Tab-separated table of C-alpha atoms in Angstrom:
chain	number	residue	atom	x	y	z
Y	208	MET	CA	-36.058	61.133	-90.432
Y	209	ASN	CA	-37.860	64.427	-90.077
Y	210	GLU	CA	-35.651	66.404	-92.424
Y	211	GLY	CA	-38.647	68.121	-94.027
Y	212	LYS	CA	-39.888	69.598	-90.775
Y	213	GLN	CA	-38.626	72.975	-89.709
Y	214	LYS	CA	-38.467	74.235	-86.171
Y	215	LYS	CA	-41.256	76.725	-85.567
Y	216	LYS	CA	-39.999	80.137	-84.470
Y	217	LEU	CA	-41.812	81.606	-81.529
Y	218	TYR	CA	-42.369	85.332	-81.614
Y	219	ASN	CA	-42.600	87.779	-78.740
Y	220	GLN	CA	-46.345	87.807	-78.055
Y	221	GLU	CA	-46.240	91.210	-76.354
Y	222	ALA	CA	-44.685	92.751	-79.447
Y	223	ILE	CA	-47.190	90.945	-81.679
Y	224	SER	CA	-50.056	92.323	-79.564
Y	225	VAL	CA	-48.716	95.870	-79.819
Y	226	LEU	CA	-48.389	95.610	-83.595
Y	227	LYS	CA	-51.803	93.978	-83.882
Y	228	GLU	CA	-53.390	96.861	-82.001
Y	229	LYS	CA	-51.448	99.495	-83.947
Y	230	TYR	CA	-52.110	98.158	-87.446
Y	231	GLY	CA	-55.364	96.256	-86.936
Y	232	PHE	CA	-54.125	93.108	-88.665
Y	233	LYS	CA	-54.452	89.548	-87.396
Y	234	GLU	CA	-51.543	87.873	-85.633
Y	235	ASN	CA	-51.073	85.538	-88.587
Y	236	TYR	CA	-50.494	88.434	-91.002
Y	237	ILE	CA	-48.069	90.097	-88.590
Y	238	ALA	CA	-46.114	86.851	-88.155
Y	239	LYS	CA	-45.958	86.385	-91.920
Y	240	SER	CA	-44.753	89.971	-92.297
Y	241	ILE	CA	-42.012	89.417	-89.723
Y	242	ARG	CA	-40.998	86.144	-91.348
Y	243	GLY	CA	-40.855	87.803	-94.778
Y	244	ASP	CA	-43.744	85.934	-96.380
Y	245	ARG	CA	-45.520	89.232	-97.038
Y	246	THR	CA	-43.899	92.035	-99.010
Y	247	GLY	CA	-44.647	95.698	-99.326
Y	248	ILE	CA	-44.399	98.899	-97.344
Y	249	ILE	CA	-46.598	97.934	-94.380
Y	250	PRO	CA	-45.054	94.461	-93.869
Y	251	SER	CA	-41.610	96.100	-93.977
Y	252	GLN	CA	-42.693	98.602	-91.317
Y	253	ILE	CA	-44.151	95.809	-89.208
Y	254	LYS	CA	-40.918	93.818	-89.425
Y	255	LYS	CA	-38.793	96.852	-88.559
Y	256	GLU	CA	-40.983	97.790	-85.582
Y	257	TYR	CA	-41.055	94.182	-84.348
Y	258	GLU	CA	-37.267	94.057	-84.391
Y	259	GLN	CA	-37.131	97.324	-82.412
Y	260	LEU	CA	-39.607	95.986	-79.841
Y	261	GLU	CA	-37.750	92.677	-79.609
Y	262	ASN	CA	-34.413	94.418	-79.075
Y	263	ALA	CA	-35.923	96.655	-76.386
Y	264	ALA	CA	-37.349	93.608	-74.614
Y	265	LYS	CA	-34.016	91.777	-74.733
Y	266	LYS	CA	-32.234	94.872	-73.414
Y	267	ALA	CA	-34.704	95.208	-70.528
Y	268	VAL	CA	-34.258	91.551	-69.574
Y	269	ALA	CA	-30.468	91.857	-69.719
Y	270	GLU	CA	-30.527	94.964	-67.511
Y	271	LYS	CA	-32.803	93.279	-64.973
Y	272	ALA	CA	-30.568	90.206	-64.956
Y	273	GLN	CA	-27.546	92.403	-64.217
Y	274	GLN	CA	-29.411	94.024	-61.331
Y	275	GLN	CA	-30.305	90.615	-59.935
Y	276	LEU	CA	-26.711	89.415	-60.174
Y	277	LYS	CA	-25.467	92.481	-58.294
Y	278	ALA	CA	-27.991	92.060	-55.478
């Protein structure tokens, strides 16, 4: 029925806030850069830095989860 609708991807809001503060762009532009709707040098940097922040966040959560399981 709803074949035309796509599931909306939620982004890490902490990472978005960091990038927003660093580059001075609105959240919408940063999200479009991450998604690939914007092209160029700055959007590529934003996407790369977002991925680094996202990976660091996932790693921190995984480490904390391991600590909790050991306790």
